[in-house]
Short mmCIF file of C-alpha atoms in Angstrom, two decimals:
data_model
loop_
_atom_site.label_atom_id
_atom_site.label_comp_id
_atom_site.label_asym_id
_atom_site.label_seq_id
_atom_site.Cartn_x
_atom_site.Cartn_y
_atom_site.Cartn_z
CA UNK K 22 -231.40 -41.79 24.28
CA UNK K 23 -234.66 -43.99 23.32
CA UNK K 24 -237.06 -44.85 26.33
CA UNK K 25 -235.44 -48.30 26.88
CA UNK K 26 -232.40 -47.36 27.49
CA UNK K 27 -233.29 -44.71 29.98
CA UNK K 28 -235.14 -47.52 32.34
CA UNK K 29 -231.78 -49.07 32.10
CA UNK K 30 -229.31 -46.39 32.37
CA UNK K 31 -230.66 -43.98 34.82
CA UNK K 32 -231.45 -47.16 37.56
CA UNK K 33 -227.62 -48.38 37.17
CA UNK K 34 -226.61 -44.07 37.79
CA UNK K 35 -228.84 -44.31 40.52
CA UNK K 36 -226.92 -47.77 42.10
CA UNK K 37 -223.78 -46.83 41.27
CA UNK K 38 -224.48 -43.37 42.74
CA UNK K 39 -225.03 -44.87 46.22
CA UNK K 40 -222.62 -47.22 46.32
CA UNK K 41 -219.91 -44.51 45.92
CA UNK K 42 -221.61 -41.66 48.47
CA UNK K 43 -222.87 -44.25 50.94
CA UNK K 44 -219.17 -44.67 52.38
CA UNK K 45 -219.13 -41.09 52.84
CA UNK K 46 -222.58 -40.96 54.33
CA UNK K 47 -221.89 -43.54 56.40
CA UNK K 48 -218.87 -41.98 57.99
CA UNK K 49 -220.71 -38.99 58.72
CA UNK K 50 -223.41 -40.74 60.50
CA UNK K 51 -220.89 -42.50 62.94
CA UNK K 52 -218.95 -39.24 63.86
CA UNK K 53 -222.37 -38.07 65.28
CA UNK K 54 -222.93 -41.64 67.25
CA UNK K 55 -221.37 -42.12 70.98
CA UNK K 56 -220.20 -46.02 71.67
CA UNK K 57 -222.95 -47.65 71.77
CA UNK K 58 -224.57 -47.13 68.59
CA UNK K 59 -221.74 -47.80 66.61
CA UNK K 60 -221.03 -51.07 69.20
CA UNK K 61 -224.78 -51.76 67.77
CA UNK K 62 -224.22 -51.39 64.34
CA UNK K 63 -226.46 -48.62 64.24
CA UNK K 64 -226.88 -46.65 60.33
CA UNK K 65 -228.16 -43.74 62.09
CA UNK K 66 -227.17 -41.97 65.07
CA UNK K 67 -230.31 -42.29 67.56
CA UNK K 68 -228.72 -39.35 69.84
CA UNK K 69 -226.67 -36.65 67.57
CA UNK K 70 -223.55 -36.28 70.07
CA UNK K 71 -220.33 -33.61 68.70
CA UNK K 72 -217.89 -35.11 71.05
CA UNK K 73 -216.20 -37.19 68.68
CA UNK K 74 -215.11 -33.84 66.63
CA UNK K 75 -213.92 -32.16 69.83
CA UNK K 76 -212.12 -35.67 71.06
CA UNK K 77 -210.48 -35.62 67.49
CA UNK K 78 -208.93 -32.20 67.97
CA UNK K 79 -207.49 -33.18 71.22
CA UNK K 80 -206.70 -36.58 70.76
CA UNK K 81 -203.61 -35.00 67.61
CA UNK K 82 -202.59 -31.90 66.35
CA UNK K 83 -205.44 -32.05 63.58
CA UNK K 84 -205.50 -28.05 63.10
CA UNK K 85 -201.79 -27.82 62.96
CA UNK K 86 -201.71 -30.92 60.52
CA UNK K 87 -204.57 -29.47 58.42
CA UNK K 88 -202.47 -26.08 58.43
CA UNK K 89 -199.70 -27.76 56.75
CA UNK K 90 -201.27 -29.72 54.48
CA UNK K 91 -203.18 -26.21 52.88
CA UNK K 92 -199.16 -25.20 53.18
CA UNK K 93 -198.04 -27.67 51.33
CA UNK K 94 -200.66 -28.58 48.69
CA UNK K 95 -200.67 -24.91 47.54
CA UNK K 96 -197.15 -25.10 47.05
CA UNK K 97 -197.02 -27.89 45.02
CA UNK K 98 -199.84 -26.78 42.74
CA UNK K 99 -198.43 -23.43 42.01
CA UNK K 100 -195.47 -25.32 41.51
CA UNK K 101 -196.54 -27.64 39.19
CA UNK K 102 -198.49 -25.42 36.95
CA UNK K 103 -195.28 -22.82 36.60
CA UNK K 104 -192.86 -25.80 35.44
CA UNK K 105 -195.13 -27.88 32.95
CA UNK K 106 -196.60 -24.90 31.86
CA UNK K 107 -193.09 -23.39 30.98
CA UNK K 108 -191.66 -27.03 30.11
CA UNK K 109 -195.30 -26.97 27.49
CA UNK K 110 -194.55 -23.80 25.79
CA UNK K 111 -190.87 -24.87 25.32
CA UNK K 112 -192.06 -28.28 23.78
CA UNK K 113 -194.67 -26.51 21.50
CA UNK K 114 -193.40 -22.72 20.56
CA UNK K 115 -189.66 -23.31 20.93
CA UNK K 116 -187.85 -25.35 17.80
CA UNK K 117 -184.64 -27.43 18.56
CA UNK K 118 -182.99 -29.93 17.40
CA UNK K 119 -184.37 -33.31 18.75
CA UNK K 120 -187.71 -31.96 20.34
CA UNK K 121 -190.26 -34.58 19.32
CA UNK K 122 -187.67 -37.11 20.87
CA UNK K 123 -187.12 -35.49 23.71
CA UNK K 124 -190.71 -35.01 24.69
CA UNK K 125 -191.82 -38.43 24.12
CA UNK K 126 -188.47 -39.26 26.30
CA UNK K 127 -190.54 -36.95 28.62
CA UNK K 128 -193.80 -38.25 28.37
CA UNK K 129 -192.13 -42.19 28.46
CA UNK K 130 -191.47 -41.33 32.85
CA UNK K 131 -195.43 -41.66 32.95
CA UNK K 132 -195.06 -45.27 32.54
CA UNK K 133 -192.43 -45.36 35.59
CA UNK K 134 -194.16 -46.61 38.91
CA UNK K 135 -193.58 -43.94 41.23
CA UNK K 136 -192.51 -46.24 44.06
CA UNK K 137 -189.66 -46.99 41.84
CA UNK K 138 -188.19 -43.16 42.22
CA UNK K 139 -188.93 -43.11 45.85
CA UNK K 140 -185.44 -44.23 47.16
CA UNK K 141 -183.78 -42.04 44.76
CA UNK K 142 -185.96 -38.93 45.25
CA UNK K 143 -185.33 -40.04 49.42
CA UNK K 144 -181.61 -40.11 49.57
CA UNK K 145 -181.67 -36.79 47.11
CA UNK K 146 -183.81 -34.98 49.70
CA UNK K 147 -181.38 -36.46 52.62
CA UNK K 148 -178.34 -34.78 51.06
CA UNK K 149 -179.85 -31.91 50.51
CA UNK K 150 -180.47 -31.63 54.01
CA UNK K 151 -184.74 -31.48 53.43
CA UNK K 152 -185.76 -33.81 55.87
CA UNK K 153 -188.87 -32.36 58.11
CA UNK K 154 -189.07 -29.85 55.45
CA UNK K 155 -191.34 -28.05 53.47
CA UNK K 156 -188.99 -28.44 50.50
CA UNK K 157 -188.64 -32.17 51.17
CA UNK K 158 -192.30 -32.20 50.88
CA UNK K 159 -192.78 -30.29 47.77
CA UNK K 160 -190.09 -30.06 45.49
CA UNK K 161 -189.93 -33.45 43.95
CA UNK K 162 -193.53 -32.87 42.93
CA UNK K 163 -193.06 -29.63 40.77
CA UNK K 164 -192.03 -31.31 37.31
CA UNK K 165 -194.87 -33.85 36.75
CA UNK K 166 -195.52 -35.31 32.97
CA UNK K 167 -198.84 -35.56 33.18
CA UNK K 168 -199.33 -31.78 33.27
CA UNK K 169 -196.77 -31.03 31.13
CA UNK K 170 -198.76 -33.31 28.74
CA UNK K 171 -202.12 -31.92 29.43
CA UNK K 172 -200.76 -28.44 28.78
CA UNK K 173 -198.93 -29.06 25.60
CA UNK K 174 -202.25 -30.89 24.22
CA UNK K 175 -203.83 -27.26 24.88
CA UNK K 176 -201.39 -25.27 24.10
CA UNK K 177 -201.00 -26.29 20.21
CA UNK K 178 -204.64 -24.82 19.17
CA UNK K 179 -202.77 -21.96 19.71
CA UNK K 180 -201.51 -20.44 15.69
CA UNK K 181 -198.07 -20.99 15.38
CA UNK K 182 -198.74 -17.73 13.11
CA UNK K 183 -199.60 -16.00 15.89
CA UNK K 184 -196.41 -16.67 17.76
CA UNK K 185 -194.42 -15.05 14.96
CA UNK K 186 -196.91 -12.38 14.36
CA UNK K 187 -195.73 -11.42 17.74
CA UNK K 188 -191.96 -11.69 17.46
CA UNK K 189 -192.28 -9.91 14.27
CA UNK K 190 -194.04 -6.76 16.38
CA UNK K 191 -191.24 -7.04 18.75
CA UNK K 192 -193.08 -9.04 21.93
CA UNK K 193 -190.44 -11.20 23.75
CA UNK K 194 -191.80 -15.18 24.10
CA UNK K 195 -192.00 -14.43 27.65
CA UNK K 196 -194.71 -11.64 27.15
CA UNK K 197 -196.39 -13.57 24.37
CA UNK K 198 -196.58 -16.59 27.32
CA UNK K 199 -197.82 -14.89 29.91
CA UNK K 200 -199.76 -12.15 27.92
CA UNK K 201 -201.42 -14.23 24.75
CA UNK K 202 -201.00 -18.23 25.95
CA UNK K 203 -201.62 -18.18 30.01
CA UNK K 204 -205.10 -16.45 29.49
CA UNK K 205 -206.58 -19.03 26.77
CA UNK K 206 -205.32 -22.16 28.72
CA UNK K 207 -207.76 -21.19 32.08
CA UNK K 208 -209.67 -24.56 31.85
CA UNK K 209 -206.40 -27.03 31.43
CA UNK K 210 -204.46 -24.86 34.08
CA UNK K 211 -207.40 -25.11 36.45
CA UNK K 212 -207.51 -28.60 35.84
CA UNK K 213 -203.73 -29.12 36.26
CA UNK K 214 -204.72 -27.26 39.53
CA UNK K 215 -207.61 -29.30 40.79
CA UNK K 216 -205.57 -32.39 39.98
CA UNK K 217 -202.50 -31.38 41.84
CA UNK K 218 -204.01 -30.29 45.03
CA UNK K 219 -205.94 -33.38 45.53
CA UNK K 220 -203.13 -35.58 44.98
CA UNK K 221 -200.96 -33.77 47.38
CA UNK K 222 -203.54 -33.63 49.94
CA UNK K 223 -204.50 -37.48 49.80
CA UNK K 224 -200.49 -38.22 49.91
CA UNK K 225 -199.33 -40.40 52.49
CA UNK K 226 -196.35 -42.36 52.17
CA UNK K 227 -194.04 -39.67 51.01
CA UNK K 228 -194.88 -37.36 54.20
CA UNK K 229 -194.53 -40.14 56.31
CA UNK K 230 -190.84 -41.29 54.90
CA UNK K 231 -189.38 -37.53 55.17
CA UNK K 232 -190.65 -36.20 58.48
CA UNK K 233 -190.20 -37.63 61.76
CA UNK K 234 -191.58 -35.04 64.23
CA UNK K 235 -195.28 -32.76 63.91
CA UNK K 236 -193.86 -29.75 62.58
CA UNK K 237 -194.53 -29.90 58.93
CA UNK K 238 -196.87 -33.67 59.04
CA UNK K 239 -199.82 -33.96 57.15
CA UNK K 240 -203.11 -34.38 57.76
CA UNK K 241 -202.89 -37.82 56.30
CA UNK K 242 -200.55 -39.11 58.80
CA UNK K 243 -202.89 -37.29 61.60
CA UNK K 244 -206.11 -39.26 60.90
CA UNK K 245 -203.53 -42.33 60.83
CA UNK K 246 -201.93 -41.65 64.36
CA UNK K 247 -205.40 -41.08 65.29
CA UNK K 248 -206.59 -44.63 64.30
CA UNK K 249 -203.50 -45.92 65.93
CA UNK K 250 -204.26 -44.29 69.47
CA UNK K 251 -207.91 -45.14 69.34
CA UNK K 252 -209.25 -48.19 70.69
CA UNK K 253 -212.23 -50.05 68.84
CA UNK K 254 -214.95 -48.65 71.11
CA UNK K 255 -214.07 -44.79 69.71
CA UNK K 256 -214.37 -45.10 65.97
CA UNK K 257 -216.36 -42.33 66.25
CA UNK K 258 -213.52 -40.09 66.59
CA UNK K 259 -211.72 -41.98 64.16
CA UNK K 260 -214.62 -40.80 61.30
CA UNK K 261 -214.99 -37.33 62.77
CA UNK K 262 -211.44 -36.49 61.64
CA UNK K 263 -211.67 -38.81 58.42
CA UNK K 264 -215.54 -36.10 57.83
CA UNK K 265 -212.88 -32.79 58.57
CA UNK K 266 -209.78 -34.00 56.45
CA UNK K 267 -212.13 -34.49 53.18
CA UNK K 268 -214.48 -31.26 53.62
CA UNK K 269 -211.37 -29.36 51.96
CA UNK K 270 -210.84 -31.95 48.70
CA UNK K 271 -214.79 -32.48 48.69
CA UNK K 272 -215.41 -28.57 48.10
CA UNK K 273 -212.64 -28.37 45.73
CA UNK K 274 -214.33 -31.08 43.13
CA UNK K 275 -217.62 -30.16 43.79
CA UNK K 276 -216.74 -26.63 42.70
CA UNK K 277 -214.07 -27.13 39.73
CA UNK K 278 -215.86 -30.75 38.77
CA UNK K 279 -217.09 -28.88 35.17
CA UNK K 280 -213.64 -27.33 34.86
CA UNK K 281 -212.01 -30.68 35.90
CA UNK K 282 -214.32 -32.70 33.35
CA UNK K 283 -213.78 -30.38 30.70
CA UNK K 284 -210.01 -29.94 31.10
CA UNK K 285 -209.38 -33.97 31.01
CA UNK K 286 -212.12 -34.22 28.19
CA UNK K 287 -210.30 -31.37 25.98
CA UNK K 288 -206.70 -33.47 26.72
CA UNK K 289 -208.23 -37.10 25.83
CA UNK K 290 -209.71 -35.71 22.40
CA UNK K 291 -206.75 -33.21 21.31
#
C-alpha cells in the first residue's frame, strides 16, 4: 500500500471504527448515569452510579433468562455442527446416485426467507407437543445449509485417495470421520461454532412465538420486557441489561474473530 493511499485508508478505518463501537460505548456510559444525566443528554456519566445493573436484575429474571439462553445456544451449536458435519461428509465421501442434485436441492433452501418456514416449523413444534420447551427452541435449528455448505467446501481438500486408503486397511467411514476428517476441519467447525451461537443468542422472534411463561425465555425477550416495564426516565436500566446480555457474544468474537475470519475466508475462496 503506497503512502497515498494510507492517508486515505487508515482515516476512513479510523471513522468507520467509531461509528460502529460508539453505540456500544455509548450504552455503557448511560448504564453508569442516574436520571438526570441521561434527562440532560449527558455523553459521560458525571457521577458513576451501579444501580441501574442491580435495578436490572430485579426489575426481570435476567440471571434465569441469561441461564437459558447459555442452555440453549450450546445446544443448538453442538447440534448444528454434528448434522452438517455428518450431512458434509455424506455429500463429499459417500457416492450415490443423484448427489450433485441433491445437494444443490440442499444448498437452493438458503435462498428461502426464513420467515417463510416459521408457520410450518410453529404448528410442527405444536404437535409435537414442544411448546415452552427446550426442544421447541432448538431443534428446528440443527440442520442449517449454510454449515453444511461451509463444511463440505472444507471437507473436499481432503484426498479422496485417502478415504480409500483407509477402507482398503479396514477403517469403517465412521472412524475415518471422526479419526482423519474432524481433526483437519478445526477452523471451519469453530467457525460453524462461533456463527451458530451468536445467532441463537441474538434470536428473538422464534423464542417469543413458542414460549409463553419464564421458564425456558431468553435473554432477548428479557431486555425486551425490561424496556416495556421501564418508563423513559430509567433508560439507564434499560442499557445496563442491553451492556450484560452482549458481554457473552462480545467475548466470543473477540476471541474466535481470527478463527471466524479465516473459516468464512477459506469457504468464500474454496
Amino acid at each position: 500500500m503506497n503512502t497515498v493511499n494510507k492517508w486515505v485508508v487508515y482515516p476512513l478505518l479510523i471513522i468507520c471504527s467509531i461509528c460502529l463501537i460508539f453505540p456500544i460505548c455509548y450504552a455503557f456510559f448511560i448504564s453508569l448515569m442516574d436520571g438526570g444525566d441521561i434527562l440532560q443528554g449527558q455523553i459521560l456519566p458525571r457521577s458513576v452510579t451501579y444501580q441501574n445493573y442491580i435495578d436490572a436484575f430485579e426489575s426481570v429474571p435476567l440471571l434465569h433468562y441469561l441461564w437459558n439462553s447459555f442452555i440453549v445456544s450450546i445446544t443448538v451449536t453442538i447440534g448444528m455442527l454434528v448434522v452438517s458435519s455428518l450431512a458434509a461428509f455424506t455429500f463429499v465421501f459417500i457416492p450415490f446416485h443423484g448427489r450433485n442434485i441433491v445437494f444443490f436441492i440442499f444448498i437452493s433452501t438458503m435462498m428461502i426467507p426464513w420467515e417463510a418456514t416459521m408457520i410450518p416449523n410453529f404448528l410442527t413444534i405444536q404437535k409435537l407437543g414442544w411448546i415452552n420447551s427446550y426442544e421447541g427452541l432448538t431443534i428446528p435449528f440443527f440442520a442449517l445449509a449454510f454449515g453444511t455448505f461451509l463444511l463440505r467446501q472444507h471437507f473436499k481438500i481432503i484426498p479422496l485417495e485417502l478415504y480409500e486408503a483407509s477402507q482398503v486397511a479396514g477403517l469403517s467411514r465412521f472412524k475415518f470421520f471422526y479419526k482423519i476428517v474432524l481433526p483437519v476441519s478445526k477452523t471451519s467447525l469453530v467457525t460453524l461454532g462461533a456463527y451458530g451461537f451468536l445467532t441463537t443468542w441474538n434470536m428473538y422472534l422464534w423464542p417469543l412465538l413458542v414460549t409463553s411463561n419464564d421458564s425456558v425465555r431468553t435473554v432477548q425477550i428479557g431486555i425486551k420486557q425490561l424496556q416495556t416495564q421501564e418508563i423513559a426516565t430509567e433508560w439507564g436500566v434499560v442499557m445496563a441489561g442491553v451492556i450484560i446480555v452482549i458481554i457473552p457474544a462480545l467475548l466470543l468474537l473477540f476471541l474466535g474473530q481470527k478463527q471466524l475470519q479465516k473459516g468464512l475466508t477459506q469457504g468464500a475462496i474454496k
